[in-house]
mmCIF file of C-alpha atoms in Angstrom:
data_model
loop_
_atom_site.group_PDB
_atom_site.id
_atom_site.type_symbol
_atom_site.label_atom_id
_atom_site.label_comp_id
_atom_site.label_asym_id
_atom_site.label_seq_id
_atom_site.Cartn_x
_atom_site.Cartn_y
_atom_site.Cartn_z
ATOM 1 C CA MET U 1 88.400 100.697 81.839
ATOM 2 C CA SER U 2 91.559 98.309 82.136
ATOM 3 C CA ASN U 3 93.816 98.733 85.118
ATOM 4 C CA GLU U 4 97.252 99.618 83.385
ATOM 5 C CA VAL U 5 99.073 99.592 86.663
ATOM 6 C CA LEU U 6 97.781 96.038 87.550
ATOM 7 C CA SER U 7 98.797 94.854 84.122
ATOM 8 C CA ALA U 8 102.406 96.185 84.699
ATOM 9 C CA VAL U 9 102.467 94.699 88.260
ATOM 10 C CA GLU U 10 101.284 91.199 87.247
ATOM 11 C CA GLU U 11 104.659 90.895 85.227
ATOM 12 C CA LEU U 12 106.571 91.633 88.385
ATOM 13 C CA LEU U 13 104.738 89.148 90.650
ATOM 14 C CA PRO U 14 106.934 86.043 90.010
ATOM 15 C CA GLY U 15 110.012 88.146 91.129
ATOM 16 C CA ILE U 16 108.323 89.643 94.070
ATOM 17 C CA ALA U 17 107.201 86.226 95.313
ATOM 18 C CA GLU U 18 110.799 84.905 94.710
ATOM 19 C CA ARG U 19 112.246 87.708 96.927
ATOM 20 C CA ALA U 20 109.703 87.254 99.700
ATOM 21 C CA PRO U 21 112.078 85.176 101.801
ATOM 22 C CA ALA U 22 114.919 87.775 101.301
ATOM 23 C CA ALA U 23 112.475 90.555 102.482
ATOM 24 C CA GLU U 24 111.699 88.453 105.551
ATOM 25 C CA ASP U 25 115.451 87.932 106.427
ATOM 26 C CA ALA U 26 116.409 91.460 105.769
ATOM 27 C CA ARG U 27 113.179 92.773 107.774
ATOM 28 C CA ARG U 28 112.644 95.337 104.798
ATOM 29 C CA ILE U 29 111.473 95.314 101.223
ATOM 30 C CA PRO U 30 114.544 94.749 98.749
ATOM 31 C CA ASP U 31 115.472 97.911 96.982
ATOM 32 C CA GLU U 32 114.982 95.983 93.578
ATOM 33 C CA THR U 33 111.204 95.447 94.490
ATOM 34 C CA MET U 34 110.686 98.995 95.428
ATOM 35 C CA ALA U 35 112.307 100.311 92.261
ATOM 36 C CA GLU U 36 110.114 97.925 90.189
ATOM 37 C CA LEU U 37 106.882 99.147 91.995
ATOM 38 C CA VAL U 38 108.022 102.729 91.485
ATOM 39 C CA GLY U 39 108.585 102.189 87.727
ATOM 40 C CA ALA U 40 105.017 100.367 87.448
ATOM 41 C CA GLY U 41 103.408 103.425 88.889
ATOM 42 C CA VAL U 42 101.920 101.851 92.036
ATOM 43 C CA PHE U 43 102.862 104.880 94.188
ATOM 44 C CA ARG U 44 101.479 107.432 91.868
ATOM 45 C CA MET U 45 97.945 105.888 91.551
ATOM 46 C CA LEU U 46 96.527 108.154 94.312
ATOM 47 C CA GLN U 47 98.879 111.048 93.534
ATOM 48 C CA PRO U 48 97.429 114.306 92.019
ATOM 49 C CA SER U 49 97.842 114.677 88.402
ATOM 50 C CA ARG U 50 99.278 118.255 89.080
ATOM 51 C CA TYR U 51 102.364 116.354 90.277
ATOM 52 C CA GLY U 52 102.498 113.639 87.732
ATOM 53 C CA GLY U 53 100.162 111.172 89.528
ATOM 54 C CA ARG U 54 97.489 109.257 87.866
ATOM 55 C CA GLU U 55 94.707 110.411 90.260
ATOM 56 C CA GLY U 56 92.620 107.406 89.450
ATOM 57 C CA ASP U 57 89.780 105.344 90.854
ATOM 58 C CA PRO U 58 90.883 104.158 94.160
ATOM 59 C CA LEU U 59 89.159 100.622 93.422
ATOM 60 C CA GLU U 60 92.196 100.000 91.000
ATOM 61 C CA PHE U 61 94.751 100.956 93.648
ATOM 62 C CA TYR U 62 93.151 98.490 96.197
ATOM 63 C CA GLU U 63 93.138 95.816 93.382
ATOM 64 C CA VAL U 64 96.741 96.399 92.641
ATOM 65 C CA VAL U 65 97.624 96.158 96.321
ATOM 66 C CA ARG U 66 95.859 92.939 96.667
ATOM 67 C CA ALA U 67 97.715 91.264 93.800
ATOM 68 C CA ILE U 68 101.013 92.343 95.279
ATOM 69 C CA ALA U 69 100.154 90.948 98.567
ATOM 70 C CA GLY U 70 99.327 87.626 97.078
ATOM 71 C CA ALA U 71 102.812 87.405 96.087
ATOM 72 C CA CYS U 72 104.462 88.734 99.211
ATOM 73 C CA GLY U 73 102.511 89.967 102.165
ATOM 74 C CA SER U 74 105.129 92.425 103.372
ATOM 75 C CA THR U 75 105.405 93.915 99.988
ATOM 76 C CA GLY U 76 101.836 94.286 99.469
ATOM 77 C CA TRP U 77 101.417 95.761 102.939
ATOM 78 C CA VAL U 78 104.068 98.551 102.143
ATOM 79 C CA ALA U 79 102.437 99.122 98.594
ATOM 80 C CA GLY U 80 99.069 99.725 100.510
ATOM 81 C CA VAL U 81 100.397 101.945 103.123
ATOM 82 C CA VAL U 82 103.021 103.934 101.339
ATOM 83 C CA GLY U 83 100.813 104.075 98.249
ATOM 84 C CA CYS U 84 98.048 105.610 100.205
ATOM 85 C CA HIS U 85 100.232 108.494 101.402
ATOM 86 C CA PRO U 86 100.135 110.677 98.239
ATOM 87 C CA TRP U 87 96.515 110.905 98.798
ATOM 88 C CA GLN U 88 97.261 112.217 102.297
ATOM 89 C CA VAL U 89 99.941 114.616 101.086
ATOM 90 C CA ALA U 90 97.488 116.028 98.779
ATOM 91 C CA GLN U 91 95.237 116.949 101.672
ATOM 92 C CA TYR U 92 98.155 119.526 102.808
ATOM 93 C CA PRO U 93 98.597 123.010 101.623
ATOM 94 C CA ASP U 94 100.060 123.214 98.087
ATOM 95 C CA ALA U 95 103.271 124.609 99.302
ATOM 96 C CA ALA U 96 103.933 121.248 101.219
ATOM 97 C CA GLN U 97 102.937 119.206 98.062
ATOM 98 C CA ALA U 98 105.529 121.238 96.125
ATOM 99 C CA GLU U 99 108.196 120.553 98.678
ATOM 100 C CA VAL U 100 107.469 116.805 98.435
ATOM 101 C CA TRP U 101 107.033 116.260 94.543
ATOM 102 C CA GLY U 102 108.371 119.540 92.942
ATOM 103 C CA ALA U 103 111.666 118.148 92.182
ATOM 104 C CA ASP U 104 110.840 114.257 92.109
ATOM 105 C CA PRO U 105 107.350 113.129 91.501
ATOM 106 C CA ASP U 106 108.407 109.808 92.650
ATOM 107 C CA THR U 107 109.339 110.851 96.212
ATOM 108 C CA LEU U 108 107.886 108.379 98.628
ATOM 109 C CA VAL U 109 106.488 109.133 102.115
ATOM 110 C CA ALA U 110 106.197 107.047 105.294
ATOM 111 C CA SER U 111 103.813 107.520 108.171
ATOM 112 C CA SER U 112 102.819 106.998 111.823
ATOM 113 C CA TYR U 113 99.495 108.487 112.479
ATOM 114 C CA ALA U 114 99.091 107.772 116.192
ATOM 115 C CA PRO U 115 99.051 111.112 117.990
ATOM 116 C CA VAL U 116 101.991 110.153 120.294
ATOM 117 C CA GLY U 117 103.962 113.399 119.337
ATOM 118 C CA THR U 118 104.057 116.659 121.330
ATOM 119 C CA ILE U 119 103.222 119.679 119.351
ATOM 120 C CA THR U 120 103.737 123.265 120.472
ATOM 121 C CA ARG U 121 102.975 126.423 118.610
ATOM 122 C CA VAL U 122 105.825 128.891 117.786
ATOM 123 C CA LYS U 123 106.251 131.870 115.411
ATOM 124 C CA GLY U 124 105.804 130.680 111.930
ATOM 125 C CA GLY U 125 104.645 127.179 112.720
ATOM 126 C CA PHE U 126 105.270 124.500 115.398
ATOM 127 C CA ARG U 127 107.894 122.399 117.381
ATOM 128 C CA LEU U 128 107.513 118.776 117.216
ATOM 129 C CA SER U 129 108.833 115.987 119.386
ATOM 130 C CA GLY U 130 108.171 112.271 119.875
ATOM 131 C CA ARG U 131 108.754 108.615 119.121
ATOM 132 C CA TRP U 132 106.527 106.648 116.801
ATOM 133 C CA SER U 133 106.331 103.047 116.117
ATOM 134 C CA PHE U 134 105.123 100.971 112.980
ATOM 135 C CA SER U 135 106.347 103.255 110.214
ATOM 136 C CA SER U 136 106.159 100.655 107.316
ATOM 137 C CA GLY U 137 108.741 101.174 104.632
ATOM 138 C CA CYS U 138 110.138 104.020 106.242
ATOM 139 C CA ASP U 139 113.620 103.259 105.065
ATOM 140 C CA HIS U 140 112.504 103.755 101.430
ATOM 141 C CA ALA U 141 110.966 107.207 101.994
ATOM 142 C CA ALA U 142 112.255 110.730 101.912
ATOM 143 C CA TRP U 143 109.346 112.136 104.071
ATOM 144 C CA ALA U 144 107.053 111.174 106.734
ATOM 145 C CA THR U 145 103.690 112.313 108.087
ATOM 146 C CA LEU U 146 103.475 111.956 111.929
ATOM 147 C CA GLY U 147 100.587 112.354 114.380
ATOM 148 C CA GLY U 148 100.652 114.560 117.580
ATOM 149 C CA LEU U 149 98.616 116.549 119.958
ATOM 150 C CA LEU U 150 98.987 120.388 120.090
ATOM 151 C CA VAL U 151 99.266 121.134 123.666
ATOM 152 C CA ASP U 152 99.072 124.691 125.451
ATOM 153 C CA ALA U 153 101.783 126.062 127.810
ATOM 154 C CA GLU U 154 100.365 123.920 130.533
ATOM 155 C CA GLY U 155 100.714 120.723 128.511
ATOM 156 C CA ARG U 156 96.914 120.343 128.049
ATOM 157 C CA PRO U 157 95.773 118.763 124.408
ATOM 158 C CA GLN U 158 94.290 121.459 122.287
ATOM 159 C CA ASP U 159 94.124 119.726 118.828
ATOM 160 C CA PHE U 160 95.216 116.597 117.003
ATOM 161 C CA MET U 161 97.411 117.244 113.931
ATOM 162 C CA THR U 162 99.577 115.412 111.303
ATOM 163 C CA MET U 163 102.905 116.953 110.671
ATOM 164 C CA LEU U 164 104.856 116.528 107.407
ATOM 165 C CA LEU U 165 108.725 116.155 108.013
ATOM 166 C CA PRO U 166 111.660 115.674 105.310
ATOM 167 C CA ARG U 167 114.048 112.803 106.161
ATOM 168 C CA ALA U 168 116.823 115.213 107.572
ATOM 169 C CA ASP U 169 114.580 116.131 110.366
ATOM 170 C CA TYR U 170 113.950 112.692 111.932
ATOM 171 C CA THR U 171 115.866 109.427 112.842
ATOM 172 C CA ILE U 172 114.849 105.992 111.977
ATOM 173 C CA VAL U 173 115.545 103.382 114.721
ATOM 174 C CA ASP U 174 115.854 99.878 113.554
ATOM 175 C CA VAL U 175 113.538 97.786 115.908
ATOM 176 C CA TRP U 176 111.321 95.844 113.726
ATOM 177 C CA ASP U 177 111.559 92.319 114.465
ATOM 178 C CA ALA U 178 107.875 90.875 114.212
ATOM 179 C CA MET U 179 106.277 87.406 113.833
ATOM 180 C CA GLY U 180 104.611 88.588 110.740
ATOM 181 C CA LEU U 181 104.910 91.115 107.912
ATOM 182 C CA ARG U 182 108.715 90.699 108.813
ATOM 183 C CA GLY U 183 109.697 92.321 105.461
ATOM 184 C CA SER U 184 107.626 95.473 105.959
ATOM 185 C CA GLY U 185 110.407 97.454 107.796
ATOM 186 C CA SER U 186 108.011 98.895 110.137
ATOM 187 C CA ASN U 187 110.570 100.679 112.322
ATOM 188 C CA ASP U 188 110.459 103.511 114.713
ATOM 189 C CA ILE U 189 110.696 107.260 113.921
ATOM 190 C CA VAL U 190 112.258 109.787 116.447
ATOM 191 C CA VAL U 191 111.939 113.703 116.268
ATOM 192 C CA ASP U 192 113.735 115.741 118.673
ATOM 193 C CA ASP U 193 112.379 119.203 119.077
ATOM 194 C CA THR U 194 112.227 119.828 115.192
ATOM 195 C CA PHE U 195 110.544 122.992 113.693
ATOM 196 C CA VAL U 196 107.586 122.354 111.300
ATOM 197 C CA PRO U 197 106.303 125.414 109.314
ATOM 198 C CA GLU U 198 102.715 126.229 109.276
ATOM 199 C CA HIS U 199 102.122 124.916 105.839
ATOM 200 C CA ARG U 200 103.406 121.407 106.761
ATOM 201 C CA ALA U 201 100.774 120.968 109.525
ATOM 202 C CA LEU U 202 97.315 119.347 108.951
ATOM 203 C CA ARG U 203 94.380 119.492 111.562
ATOM 204 C CA ASN U 204 92.665 116.134 111.559
ATOM 205 C CA TYR U 205 89.512 117.936 112.323
ATOM 206 C CA GLU U 206 89.554 119.557 109.065
ATOM 207 C CA GLN U 207 90.366 116.456 107.118
ATOM 208 C CA HIS U 208 87.550 114.626 108.875
ATOM 209 C CA GLN U 209 85.216 117.364 107.946
ATOM 210 C CA LEU U 210 86.447 117.164 104.203
ATOM 211 C CA GLN U 211 87.712 120.655 104.396
ATOM 212 C CA ALA U 212 91.510 120.080 104.155
ATOM 213 C CA PRO U 213 93.456 122.940 102.712
ATOM 214 C CA GLY U 214 94.692 120.686 99.901
ATOM 215 C CA ARG U 215 91.217 120.534 98.384
ATOM 216 C CA ALA U 216 91.611 124.003 97.226
ATOM 217 C CA VAL U 217 94.009 122.779 94.521
ATOM 218 C CA ASN U 218 93.211 119.162 94.147
ATOM 219 C CA THR U 219 89.641 119.487 93.202
ATOM 220 C CA GLY U 220 89.072 116.007 91.884
ATOM 221 C CA PRO U 221 86.743 113.449 93.528
ATOM 222 C CA LEU U 222 89.334 111.427 94.772
ATOM 223 C CA TYR U 223 90.493 114.124 97.390
ATOM 224 C CA ALA U 224 86.748 114.577 98.408
ATOM 225 C CA MET U 225 86.767 111.071 99.908
ATOM 226 C CA PRO U 226 87.237 110.822 103.799
ATOM 227 C CA PHE U 227 90.429 109.674 105.313
ATOM 228 C CA GLY U 228 88.449 107.241 107.127
ATOM 229 C CA THR U 229 87.521 105.302 104.001
ATOM 230 C CA VAL U 230 90.756 105.787 101.983
ATOM 231 C CA PHE U 231 93.297 104.759 104.670
ATOM 232 C CA PRO U 232 91.578 101.892 106.441
ATOM 233 C CA MET U 233 90.921 100.184 103.001
ATOM 234 C CA ALA U 234 94.556 100.364 102.157
ATOM 235 C CA ILE U 235 95.203 98.423 105.445
ATOM 236 C CA THR U 236 92.621 95.792 104.648
ATOM 237 C CA ALA U 237 93.466 95.223 100.873
ATOM 238 C CA PRO U 238 96.673 93.623 101.651
ATOM 239 C CA VAL U 239 95.267 91.272 104.274
ATOM 240 C CA ILE U 240 92.680 90.129 101.745
ATOM 241 C CA GLY U 241 95.326 89.859 98.965
ATOM 242 C CA ILE U 242 97.577 87.730 101.346
ATOM 243 C CA VAL U 243 94.691 85.269 101.852
ATOM 244 C CA ALA U 244 93.825 85.014 98.408
ATOM 245 C CA GLY U 245 97.202 84.170 97.418
ATOM 246 C CA ALA U 246 97.429 81.654 100.413
ATOM 247 C CA HIS U 247 94.172 80.030 98.838
ATOM 248 C CA ASP U 248 95.793 79.696 95.347
ATOM 249 C CA ARG U 249 98.894 78.207 96.911
ATOM 250 C CA TYR U 250 96.910 75.791 98.918
ATOM 251 C CA LEU U 251 95.144 74.400 95.856
ATOM 252 C CA GLY U 252 98.394 74.110 94.165
ATOM 253 C CA THR U 253 100.184 72.533 97.003
ATOM 254 C CA MET U 254 97.321 70.162 98.310
ATOM 255 C CA ARG U 255 96.077 69.002 95.055
ATOM 256 C CA ASP U 256 98.599 66.055 94.845
ATOM 257 C CA ARG U 257 99.405 65.475 98.512
ATOM 258 C CA VAL U 258 98.796 61.975 99.963
ATOM 259 C CA ARG U 259 97.789 61.674 103.601
ATOM 260 C CA LEU U 260 100.037 59.552 105.741
ATOM 261 C CA SER U 261 97.557 59.075 108.322
ATOM 262 C CA LEU U 262 93.651 58.923 108.629
ATOM 263 C CA GLY U 263 93.373 56.028 106.346
ATOM 264 C CA GLY U 264 95.720 57.624 103.688
ATOM 265 C CA GLY U 265 94.287 58.644 100.292
ATOM 266 C CA ARG U 266 94.624 61.914 98.157
ATOM 267 C CA PHE U 267 93.915 65.048 100.130
ATOM 268 C CA ALA U 268 92.001 66.301 97.018
ATOM 269 C CA ASP U 269 89.536 63.481 97.450
ATOM 270 C CA ASP U 270 88.730 64.636 101.009
ATOM 271 C CA PRO U 271 85.181 66.222 101.141
ATOM 272 C CA HIS U 272 86.229 68.043 104.376
ATOM 273 C CA ALA U 273 88.837 69.670 102.117
ATOM 274 C CA HIS U 274 86.422 70.530 99.563
ATOM 275 C CA VAL U 275 84.382 72.301 102.190
ATOM 276 C CA THR U 276 87.294 74.252 103.489
ATOM 277 C CA ILE U 277 88.212 75.463 100.062
ATOM 278 C CA ALA U 278 84.570 76.553 99.198
ATOM 279 C CA ARG U 279 84.301 78.435 102.610
ATOM 280 C CA ALA U 280 87.576 80.069 102.230
ATOM 281 C CA ALA U 281 86.828 81.147 98.700
ATOM 282 C CA SER U 282 83.482 82.509 99.591
ATOM 283 C CA ASP U 283 84.927 84.500 102.474
ATOM 284 C CA ILE U 284 87.573 85.972 100.154
ATOM 285 C CA ASP U 285 84.931 86.985 97.623
ATOM 286 C CA ALA U 286 82.588 88.491 100.024
ATOM 287 C CA ALA U 287 85.455 90.477 101.433
ATOM 288 C CA ILE U 288 86.435 91.839 98.221
ATOM 289 C CA LEU U 289 82.821 92.458 96.923
ATOM 290 C CA GLN U 290 81.712 94.160 100.213
ATOM 291 C CA THR U 291 84.755 96.539 100.379
ATOM 292 C CA GLU U 292 84.475 97.280 96.678
ATOM 293 C CA ARG U 293 80.820 98.145 96.960
ATOM 294 C CA SER U 294 81.614 100.679 99.711
ATOM 295 C CA VAL U 295 84.410 102.244 98.091
ATOM 296 C CA ARG U 296 82.468 102.607 94.780
ATOM 297 C CA ASP U 297 79.499 104.269 96.533
ATOM 298 C CA VAL U 298 81.686 106.806 98.390
ATOM 299 C CA TYR U 299 83.837 107.525 95.286
ATOM 300 C CA GLN U 300 80.939 107.829 93.023
ATOM 301 C CA SER U 301 79.240 110.202 95.303
ATOM 302 C CA ALA U 302 82.247 112.412 95.232
ATOM 303 C CA VAL U 303 82.346 112.227 91.357
ATOM 304 C CA ARG U 304 78.779 113.489 91.344
ATOM 305 C CA GLY U 305 79.703 116.192 93.566
ATOM 306 C CA GLU U 306 77.449 115.247 96.223
ATOM 307 C CA GLU U 307 77.679 115.158 99.960
ATOM 308 C CA ILE U 308 78.775 111.932 101.058
ATOM 309 C CA PRO U 309 76.327 110.430 103.436
ATOM 310 C CA MET U 310 77.447 109.759 106.809
ATOM 311 C CA ASP U 311 75.618 106.306 106.518
ATOM 312 C CA TRP U 312 78.064 105.472 103.805
ATOM 313 C CA ARG U 313 81.188 106.482 105.740
ATOM 314 C CA PHE U 314 80.168 104.393 108.616
ATOM 315 C CA ARG U 315 79.229 101.529 106.443
ATOM 316 C CA ALA U 316 82.581 101.675 104.614
ATOM 317 C CA ARG U 317 84.273 101.210 107.976
ATOM 318 C CA ARG U 318 82.097 98.392 108.908
ATOM 319 C CA ASP U 319 82.563 96.573 105.677
ATOM 320 C CA GLN U 320 86.286 97.249 106.011
ATOM 321 C CA VAL U 321 86.888 95.610 109.224
ATOM 322 C CA THR U 322 84.490 92.717 108.573
ATOM 323 C CA ALA U 323 86.304 92.057 105.399
ATOM 324 C CA THR U 324 89.341 91.619 107.376
ATOM 325 C CA GLU U 325 87.578 89.300 109.811
ATOM 326 C CA ARG U 326 86.360 87.067 106.909
ATOM 327 C CA ALA U 327 89.768 87.022 105.299
ATOM 328 C CA LEU U 328 91.279 85.837 108.680
ATOM 329 C CA ALA U 329 88.692 83.306 109.199
ATOM 330 C CA ALA U 330 89.576 81.952 105.642
ATOM 331 C CA VAL U 331 93.418 81.793 106.094
ATOM 332 C CA ASP U 332 92.727 80.126 109.577
ATOM 333 C CA ALA U 333 90.583 77.339 107.777
ATOM 334 C CA LEU U 334 93.361 76.901 105.227
ATOM 335 C CA PHE U 335 96.165 76.674 107.818
ATOM 336 C CA ARG U 336 94.368 74.401 110.100
ATOM 337 C CA THR U 337 93.750 71.783 107.307
ATOM 338 C CA ALA U 338 97.073 72.051 105.445
ATOM 339 C CA GLY U 339 98.722 69.524 107.538
ATOM 340 C CA GLY U 340 101.958 69.509 109.633
ATOM 341 C CA SER U 341 104.243 70.508 106.695
ATOM 342 C CA SER U 342 102.458 73.969 106.670
ATOM 343 C CA LEU U 343 104.201 74.578 110.182
ATOM 344 C CA ARG U 344 107.589 74.824 108.661
ATOM 345 C CA ARG U 345 108.944 78.208 108.699
ATOM 346 C CA GLY U 346 109.067 79.769 105.091
ATOM 347 C CA ASN U 347 106.271 77.573 103.952
ATOM 348 C CA PRO U 348 103.975 79.911 101.947
ATOM 349 C CA ILE U 349 100.962 78.943 103.774
ATOM 350 C CA GLU U 350 102.555 79.506 107.134
ATOM 351 C CA ARG U 351 104.072 82.854 106.093
ATOM 352 C CA ALA U 352 100.547 83.938 104.765
ATOM 353 C CA TRP U 353 98.806 83.059 108.089
ATOM 354 C CA ARG U 354 101.540 85.085 109.965
ATOM 355 C CA ASP U 355 101.290 88.228 107.790
ATOM 356 C CA ALA U 356 97.630 88.205 107.578
ATOM 357 C CA HIS U 357 97.278 88.112 111.459
ATOM 358 C CA ALA U 358 100.109 90.632 111.711
ATOM 359 C CA GLY U 359 98.004 92.973 109.354
ATOM 360 C CA GLY U 360 94.823 92.218 111.415
ATOM 361 C CA VAL U 361 96.008 93.884 114.569
ATOM 362 C CA HIS U 362 96.551 97.373 112.975
ATOM 363 C CA VAL U 363 94.170 99.732 114.888
ATOM 364 C CA ALA U 364 92.463 100.376 111.475
ATOM 365 C CA ASN U 365 91.361 96.583 111.757
ATOM 366 C CA ASP U 366 89.894 96.933 115.235
ATOM 367 C CA VAL U 367 86.542 95.145 114.503
ATOM 368 C CA GLU U 368 84.911 95.735 117.775
ATOM 369 C CA ARG U 369 85.631 99.403 117.769
ATOM 370 C CA ALA U 370 84.513 99.931 114.050
ATOM 371 C CA LEU U 371 81.198 98.016 114.733
ATOM 372 C CA THR U 372 80.548 99.972 117.919
ATOM 373 C CA MET U 373 80.801 103.165 115.915
ATOM 374 C CA TYR U 374 78.530 101.773 113.408
ATOM 375 C CA GLY U 375 75.964 100.550 115.769
ATOM 376 C CA ARG U 376 75.984 103.904 117.758
ATOM 377 C CA HIS U 377 75.399 105.809 114.437
ATOM 378 C CA ALA U 378 72.571 103.492 113.448
ATOM 379 C CA PHE U 379 70.951 104.303 116.858
ATOM 380 C CA GLY U 380 71.456 107.984 116.277
ATOM 381 C CA LEU U 381 73.893 108.357 119.152
ATOM 382 C CA ASP U 382 77.038 110.636 118.744
ATOM 383 C CA VAL U 383 80.186 109.064 117.597
ATOM 384 C CA GLU U 384 83.482 110.846 118.738
ATOM 385 C CA ASP U 385 86.050 109.245 116.269
ATOM 386 C CA THR U 386 87.847 110.821 113.344
ATOM 387 C CA LEU U 387 88.674 107.517 111.598
ATOM 388 C CA VAL U 388 85.384 107.360 109.692
#
């Protein structure tokens, strides 16, 4: 089956790459780029068909994200994160979904899942306060889904929840000025004692148990997948795409370069360069193949209506973080051998190195934590983590 969205996106990639420096300078994705991605259907790939979405195979979504990230890391990052949120909104009660997409199926949603907000229960819903960081692409979104802890009267944590708020209920603070993914516009969001109705609150425990209320109306296999597979893979896909794009540019840039030291000669004739290219390409391929295998197995299990094995859920997280690790090793090797010219600010290889490493520090890419979870599960020990 052909990936129609990928075909549409491929026509946009030259323009996205051309606007990459402008995204860095503005510290946000250009409106023109976002409009093109909306028009290509990128943000509807994981959206329920009930609300005009494609509700497709998640492998196609990650393929599209990698392609975009190869042209511009920041744009690919936002495509992955914001593009994953329709899946998340589909987990909420239908009343919340109708509020988001009822009037405009192209409505975009931002997020910051860290449970830094304070939630208290009141009649008809909750009150929410807090400040969240790293909300990628939030300037382009009309809603946000934000993590918080439900506390009792004494302030003791009772539950971990994710709350869905319209743009009028929060403030964006322009603070994003990072060394990598500079164009992602990952600014802060502030909520000051705002009321959130019951239907716009989602218990993370229910989602982890694959019992989110949205599944009552979104019965397709896509929404039977665990958050711990769907979202972390959307964090790793752009990192892999960034590095794959860097590899292509490396070949194009270095093919005709002549060394000015070390005996001179064409770089392309250097056997050490041959080894670097081969190892980097192998790491990129391994990252793609391993993540695709895990996603395919989880998705096909859902398609068959089977209970998704916990072994596969932990394996998906293992493969996701090690894919990031392999991608970063590949871009390090390319950057290390690209020569002094790659140090210049704005050089595509330099930008890819910064962007890939910025994506690598996301909590979903915490290699040691995810591998520890996998190891504990393999030994039959309890694992207290919902990101699986």
